């Protein structure tokens, strides 16, 4: 067996339908007395509900999270957190809400409770990406890893099918890249295969019946596994392209992951035969890259960057930015094949290895 190092991440996970009701107990377990609830504006009613469950221990609600975690927003929220004399954070929402809480924790070391309402998996990782001056920069530090994560499938029942599918494929991306990461190991491989399998089973069911509680719980479970993969292994071409397109061109986060993943996987496929074999089993398809694209297409999700706001004239600049400070990748990055990869993603063509 290969030699490897596996570093487990601390944290407590509370999983199950109705588990949100225990949020006050989790606050008490951490010994917190003045927590601030963080969310986006669209989730303000849910954030207020969480504040009510916490009771007198809640010092306030800040519903200002936005996509890509801009540093300017974080700095403004940080001033409010300090003014409220908060000693902890409760984030409820998708990657934007959890990302904002992480960004505040990075600067203050405040403990966090994360309550995800999508399937992106950010809540399980010590990774944070922040946007400033048109660029998105990521870093990995235990300071941003939530102390507690509460998974309650009831919170996802109202999640639109489109967002369910794109956030689920966003989670799958973490596991796909973990299968061929430079620091992959057998434990991560197990979680990656299990997470991908669970989401491939759950997402089509959710697309056909959004109220299916069993499918919603399975999707949360898959997102948890995939998030653990990102927590324990590195990123490669897929995440670099998504961070470039999101940070520099303002493309929506989960939708960009959904469009790019099949094409980034196809780019790397010739260099990662073991990962492709695992993905064939996890997806039940002889062509995992195409299966990922079809998963989105059949559920009405995006398959073209052109539909997300990228202009064809932006492709060359995106290639240059991705090559300027690349992440490690199992296949060497070359401008020509990379441009063809983005062109196919722009047009929504089938993923192939250029």
Coordinates of C-alpha atoms in Angstrom, one line a residue:
X1 CA 0.0 0.0 0.0
X2 CA 1.2 3.5 -0.7
X3 CA 2.7 5.6 2.1
X4 CA 0.4 8.6 3.0
X5 CA -0.4 11.1 5.6
X6 CA -4.0 11.7 6.6
X7 CA -4.8 14.7 8.8
X8 CA -8.2 14.6 10.4
X9 CA -10.0 17.9 11.1
X10 CA -11.5 18.7 14.5
X11 CA -15.2 19.5 14.7
X12 CA -18.6 18.3 15.7
X13 CA -21.3 17.4 13.2
X14 CA -25.0 17.2 14.2
X15 CA -26.9 15.5 11.4
X16 CA -30.6 14.8 11.2
X17 CA -34.1 16.2 10.4
X18 CA -35.1 18.8 13.0
X19 CA -31.5 19.2 14.3
X20 CA -31.8 23.0 13.9
X21 CA -33.8 23.0 17.1
X22 CA -30.7 22.1 19.0
X23 CA -28.7 25.2 18.0
X24 CA -29.1 26.8 21.4
X25 CA -27.6 23.7 23.1
X26 CA -24.6 23.8 20.7
X27 CA -24.1 27.5 21.6
X28 CA -24.0 26.5 25.3
X29 CA -21.6 23.6 24.6
X30 CA -19.1 26.1 23.3
X31 CA -19.6 28.3 26.3
X32 CA -20.7 31.3 24.2
X33 CA -22.7 34.2 25.6
X34 CA -23.0 36.7 22.8
X35 CA -23.2 35.1 19.3
X36 CA -24.0 36.9 16.1
X37 CA -26.1 35.2 13.4
X38 CA -24.7 35.7 9.9
X39 CA -26.6 35.2 6.6
X40 CA -27.4 36.8 3.3
X41 CA -30.3 39.3 2.9
X42 CA -32.5 36.7 1.2
X43 CA -32.3 34.5 4.3
X44 CA -33.0 37.1 6.8
X45 CA -36.3 35.5 8.0
X46 CA -34.5 32.2 8.6
X47 CA -31.6 34.0 10.4
X48 CA -34.2 35.7 12.6
X49 CA -35.7 32.3 13.4
X50 CA -32.3 31.0 14.4
X51 CA -31.8 34.1 16.6
X52 CA -35.1 33.3 18.3
X53 CA -34.1 29.7 18.9
X54 CA -30.8 30.9 20.5
X55 CA -32.7 33.4 22.7
X56 CA -30.9 35.9 25.0
X57 CA -27.5 34.6 24.0
X58 CA -27.9 36.1 20.5
X59 CA -26.4 39.5 20.3
X60 CA -27.7 40.3 16.9
X61 CA -28.2 39.3 13.2
X62 CA -26.1 40.5 10.3
X63 CA -27.6 39.6 6.9
X64 CA -25.0 41.1 4.6
X65 CA -23.3 38.0 3.1
X66 CA -22.7 38.2 -0.7
X67 CA -21.1 36.0 -3.3
X68 CA -17.3 35.5 -3.5
X69 CA -16.7 37.0 0.0
X70 CA -15.5 40.5 -0.9
X71 CA -13.0 41.9 1.6
X72 CA -14.8 45.2 1.7
X73 CA -18.0 43.5 2.9
X74 CA -16.0 41.5 5.5
X75 CA -14.4 44.6 6.9
X76 CA -17.7 46.4 7.3
X77 CA -19.3 43.3 9.0
X78 CA -16.2 43.0 11.2
X79 CA -16.9 46.4 12.7
X80 CA -20.4 45.4 13.5
X81 CA -19.3 42.2 15.1
X82 CA -16.8 44.1 17.3
X83 CA -19.4 46.7 18.2
X84 CA -21.8 43.9 19.3
X85 CA -18.9 42.4 21.4
X86 CA -19.6 39.0 19.9
X87 CA -17.8 35.9 21.2
X88 CA -19.1 33.6 18.5
X89 CA -20.7 33.3 15.1
X90 CA -23.6 31.3 13.8
X91 CA -23.7 31.2 10.0
X92 CA -26.8 30.0 8.2
X93 CA -27.1 29.8 4.4
X94 CA -24.9 28.7 1.5
X95 CA -21.3 29.3 0.7
X96 CA -21.7 33.1 0.9
X97 CA -23.0 33.1 4.5
X98 CA -20.5 30.5 5.6
X99 CA -17.7 32.3 3.8
X100 CA -18.5 35.6 5.5
X101 CA -18.4 33.9 8.9
X102 CA -15.1 32.3 8.0
X103 CA -13.6 35.6 6.9
X104 CA -14.6 37.2 10.2
X105 CA -13.2 34.2 12.1
X106 CA -9.9 34.5 10.2
X107 CA -9.5 38.0 11.6
X108 CA -10.9 37.4 15.1
X109 CA -10.5 33.7 15.9
X110 CA -14.1 33.6 17.0
X111 CA -15.7 30.1 17.1
X112 CA -18.3 29.3 14.5
X113 CA -21.4 27.2 14.2
X114 CA -22.3 26.5 10.5
X115 CA -25.8 25.6 9.4
X116 CA -25.7 25.0 5.6
X117 CA -28.8 25.3 3.5
X118 CA -27.2 24.2 0.2
X119 CA -24.9 21.4 -0.7
X120 CA -21.6 23.2 -1.4
X121 CA -19.7 21.6 1.5
X122 CA -17.7 24.7 2.5
X123 CA -18.8 24.2 6.1
X124 CA -16.5 21.2 6.4
X125 CA -13.3 22.8 5.1
X126 CA -10.5 25.0 6.5
X127 CA -10.4 26.8 3.1
X128 CA -11.5 30.4 2.5
X129 CA -11.6 32.3 -0.7
X130 CA -11.8 36.1 -0.6
X131 CA -12.1 38.6 -3.4
X132 CA -10.3 42.0 -3.6
X133 CA -9.4 44.2 -6.6
X134 CA -10.8 41.8 -9.1
X135 CA -9.0 38.7 -7.9
X136 CA -10.0 35.8 -5.7
X137 CA -7.4 34.5 -3.3
X138 CA -7.7 31.3 -1.4
X139 CA -5.9 30.0 1.7
X140 CA -6.1 27.1 4.1
X141 CA -6.0 27.7 7.8
X142 CA -7.6 25.9 10.8
X143 CA -8.7 29.3 12.1
X144 CA -11.7 29.3 9.6
X145 CA -12.9 25.7 10.3
X146 CA -16.3 25.8 12.0
X147 CA -16.3 24.1 15.4
X148 CA -19.9 22.8 14.9
X149 CA -21.9 22.0 11.7
X150 CA -25.6 21.3 11.9
X151 CA -27.2 19.5 9.0
X152 CA -31.0 19.6 8.9
X153 CA -32.6 18.4 5.7
X154 CA -35.7 20.4 6.5
X155 CA -33.7 23.6 5.7
X156 CA -33.2 22.4 2.1
X157 CA -36.8 21.5 1.3
X158 CA -37.4 24.9 -0.1
X159 CA -34.2 25.1 -2.1
X160 CA -34.9 25.5 -5.8
X161 CA -34.1 22.6 -8.0
X162 CA -31.6 24.6 -10.0
X163 CA -29.7 25.7 -6.9
X164 CA -29.9 22.2 -5.4
X165 CA -28.3 20.7 -8.5
X166 CA -25.6 23.4 -9.0
X167 CA -24.6 23.4 -5.3
X168 CA -24.5 19.6 -5.4
X169 CA -22.2 19.5 -8.4
X170 CA -20.1 22.1 -6.7
X171 CA -19.7 19.6 -3.8
X172 CA -18.9 16.8 -6.3
X173 CA -16.1 18.9 -7.7
X174 CA -14.3 18.8 -4.3
X175 CA -14.4 15.0 -4.4
X176 CA -13.4 14.7 -8.0
X177 CA -10.3 16.7 -7.6
X178 CA -9.5 14.9 -4.3
X179 CA -9.3 11.6 -6.3
X180 CA -6.3 12.9 -8.2
X181 CA -4.9 15.5 -5.8
X182 CA -1.1 15.5 -5.1
X183 CA -1.8 14.7 -1.4
X184 CA -4.6 12.2 -2.0
X185 CA -4.7 9.1 0.3
X186 CA -6.9 6.0 0.7
X187 CA -9.1 7.6 3.4
X188 CA -9.9 10.6 1.1
X189 CA -10.6 8.2 -1.8
X190 CA -13.2 6.4 0.3
X191 CA -15.0 9.6 1.2
X192 CA -14.8 10.9 -2.4
X193 CA -16.3 7.8 -3.9
X194 CA -19.1 7.7 -1.3
X195 CA -19.9 11.4 -1.6
X196 CA -20.1 11.4 -5.4
X197 CA -22.2 8.2 -5.3
X198 CA -24.7 9.7 -2.8
X199 CA -25.1 13.0 -4.8
X200 CA -25.4 11.2 -8.1
X201 CA -28.3 9.2 -6.6
X202 CA -29.9 12.1 -4.7
X203 CA -29.8 15.0 -7.2
X204 CA -32.0 13.4 -10.0
X205 CA -34.5 12.4 -7.4
X206 CA -34.6 16.0 -6.0
X207 CA -35.0 17.3 -9.6
X208 CA -38.1 15.1 -10.0
X209 CA -39.5 15.6 -6.5
X210 CA -38.0 18.5 -4.5
X211 CA -40.0 17.5 -1.4
X212 CA -38.4 14.1 -1.2
X213 CA -36.9 14.2 2.4
X214 CA -34.8 11.1 2.0
X215 CA -33.1 12.5 -1.1
X216 CA -32.5 15.8 0.6
X217 CA -30.9 14.0 3.5
X218 CA -28.8 11.9 1.2
X219 CA -27.6 15.0 -0.7
X220 CA -26.6 16.6 2.6
X221 CA -24.7 13.5 3.5
X222 CA -22.9 13.5 0.1
X223 CA -22.1 17.2 0.5
X224 CA -20.6 16.4 4.0
X225 CA -18.4 13.7 2.5
X226 CA -17.3 15.8 -0.4
X227 CA -16.5 18.8 1.9
X228 CA -14.3 16.5 3.9
X229 CA -12.4 15.7 0.7
X230 CA -11.6 19.4 0.1
X231 CA -10.6 19.7 3.8
X232 CA -8.1 16.8 3.4
X233 CA -6.7 17.2 -0.1
X234 CA -5.6 19.9 -2.4
X235 CA -7.2 21.6 -5.4
X236 CA -6.2 21.5 -9.1
X237 CA -7.3 22.9 -12.5
X238 CA -11.0 22.9 -11.9
X239 CA -10.9 25.1 -8.8
X240 CA -8.3 27.4 -10.3
X241 CA -10.5 28.0 -13.3
X242 CA -13.6 28.6 -11.1
X243 CA -11.7 31.0 -8.8
X244 CA -10.4 32.9 -11.8
X245 CA -13.9 33.1 -13.5
X246 CA -15.6 34.0 -10.3
X247 CA -13.1 36.5 -8.8
X248 CA -12.1 38.2 -12.0
X249 CA -15.2 38.1 -14.1
X250 CA -18.0 37.9 -11.5
X251 CA -19.5 34.6 -12.6
X252 CA -21.8 32.9 -10.1
X253 CA -20.0 30.4 -7.9
X254 CA -22.0 27.2 -7.9
X255 CA -23.1 27.6 -11.5
X256 CA -19.5 28.1 -12.7
X257 CA -18.4 25.0 -10.9
X258 CA -21.2 23.1 -12.6
X259 CA -20.2 24.2 -16.1
X260 CA -16.5 23.8 -15.6
X261 CA -16.2 20.5 -13.8
X262 CA -17.0 18.2 -16.8
X263 CA -14.4 20.0 -19.0
X264 CA -11.7 20.2 -16.3
X265 CA -12.1 16.5 -15.7
X266 CA -11.9 15.8 -19.4
X267 CA -8.7 17.8 -19.6
X268 CA -7.1 15.8 -16.8
X269 CA -8.6 12.4 -17.7
X270 CA -5.6 11.0 -19.7
X271 CA -3.3 11.7 -16.7
X272 CA -5.5 10.1 -14.0
X273 CA -6.6 6.6 -15.0
X274 CA -7.1 5.4 -11.3
X275 CA -9.4 8.4 -10.6
X276 CA -11.3 7.8 -13.8
X277 CA -11.9 4.2 -12.8
X278 CA -13.2 5.3 -9.4
X279 CA -15.5 7.8 -11.1
X280 CA -16.9 5.3 -13.5
X281 CA -18.0 3.3 -10.5
X282 CA -19.3 6.3 -8.5
X283 CA -21.3 7.7 -11.4
X284 CA -22.3 4.5 -13.0
X285 CA -21.1 5.8 -16.4
X286 CA -18.3 4.9 -18.8
X287 CA -17.9 8.6 -19.4
X288 CA -17.9 10.4 -16.0
X289 CA -17.2 13.9 -17.5
X290 CA -20.2 13.6 -19.9
X291 CA -22.3 12.2 -17.0
X292 CA -21.6 15.3 -15.0
X293 CA -22.7 17.5 -17.8
X294 CA -25.8 15.5 -18.4
X295 CA -26.6 15.5 -14.7
X296 CA -26.9 19.3 -14.9
X297 CA -28.6 19.4 -18.3
X298 CA -31.4 17.0 -17.4
X299 CA -32.2 18.9 -14.3
X300 CA -32.3 22.2 -16.1
X301 CA -28.9 23.4 -14.8
X302 CA -26.3 25.4 -16.8
X303 CA -23.9 23.8 -19.3
X304 CA -22.6 27.0 -21.0
X305 CA -20.4 29.8 -19.6
X306 CA -22.0 32.0 -22.1
X307 CA -25.2 31.8 -20.2
X308 CA -23.4 32.8 -17.0
X309 CA -22.2 36.2 -18.3
X310 CA -18.8 35.4 -19.7
X311 CA -18.0 37.0 -23.1
X312 CA -16.1 35.0 -25.7
X313 CA -13.5 37.8 -25.7
X314 CA -12.8 37.0 -22.1
X315 CA -11.5 33.5 -22.7
X316 CA -7.9 34.5 -23.6
X317 CA -7.7 36.7 -20.5
X318 CA -9.0 33.9 -18.3
X319 CA -6.4 31.5 -19.7
X320 CA -3.7 34.0 -19.0
X321 CA -4.9 34.6 -15.4
X322 CA -5.1 30.8 -14.7
X323 CA -1.6 30.3 -16.0
X324 CA -0.1 33.2 -14.2
X325 CA -0.4 31.6 -10.7
X326 CA -1.5 28.0 -11.3
X327 CA -2.5 25.4 -8.8
X328 CA -0.7 22.0 -9.0
X329 CA -2.3 19.8 -11.6
X330 CA -1.7 16.2 -12.7
X331 CA -1.5 17.2 -16.3
X332 CA 0.7 20.1 -17.4
X333 CA -1.2 23.2 -18.1
X334 CA -0.8 24.4 -21.7
X335 CA -2.3 27.6 -23.2
X336 CA -3.7 26.0 -26.3
X337 CA -5.5 23.0 -24.8
X338 CA -6.6 25.1 -21.9
X339 CA -8.1 27.7 -24.2
X340 CA -9.9 24.9 -26.1
X341 CA -11.3 23.6 -22.8
X342 CA -12.7 27.0 -21.9
X343 CA -14.1 27.5 -25.4
X344 CA -16.0 24.2 -25.2
X345 CA -17.3 25.2 -21.8
X346 CA -18.3 28.6 -23.2
X347 CA -20.3 27.0 -26.0
X348 CA -21.7 24.1 -23.9
X349 CA -20.1 21.4 -26.1
X350 CA -19.5 17.9 -24.9
X351 CA -16.4 17.6 -22.7
X352 CA -13.4 16.0 -24.4
X353 CA -9.7 15.9 -23.7
X354 CA -8.0 18.5 -25.9

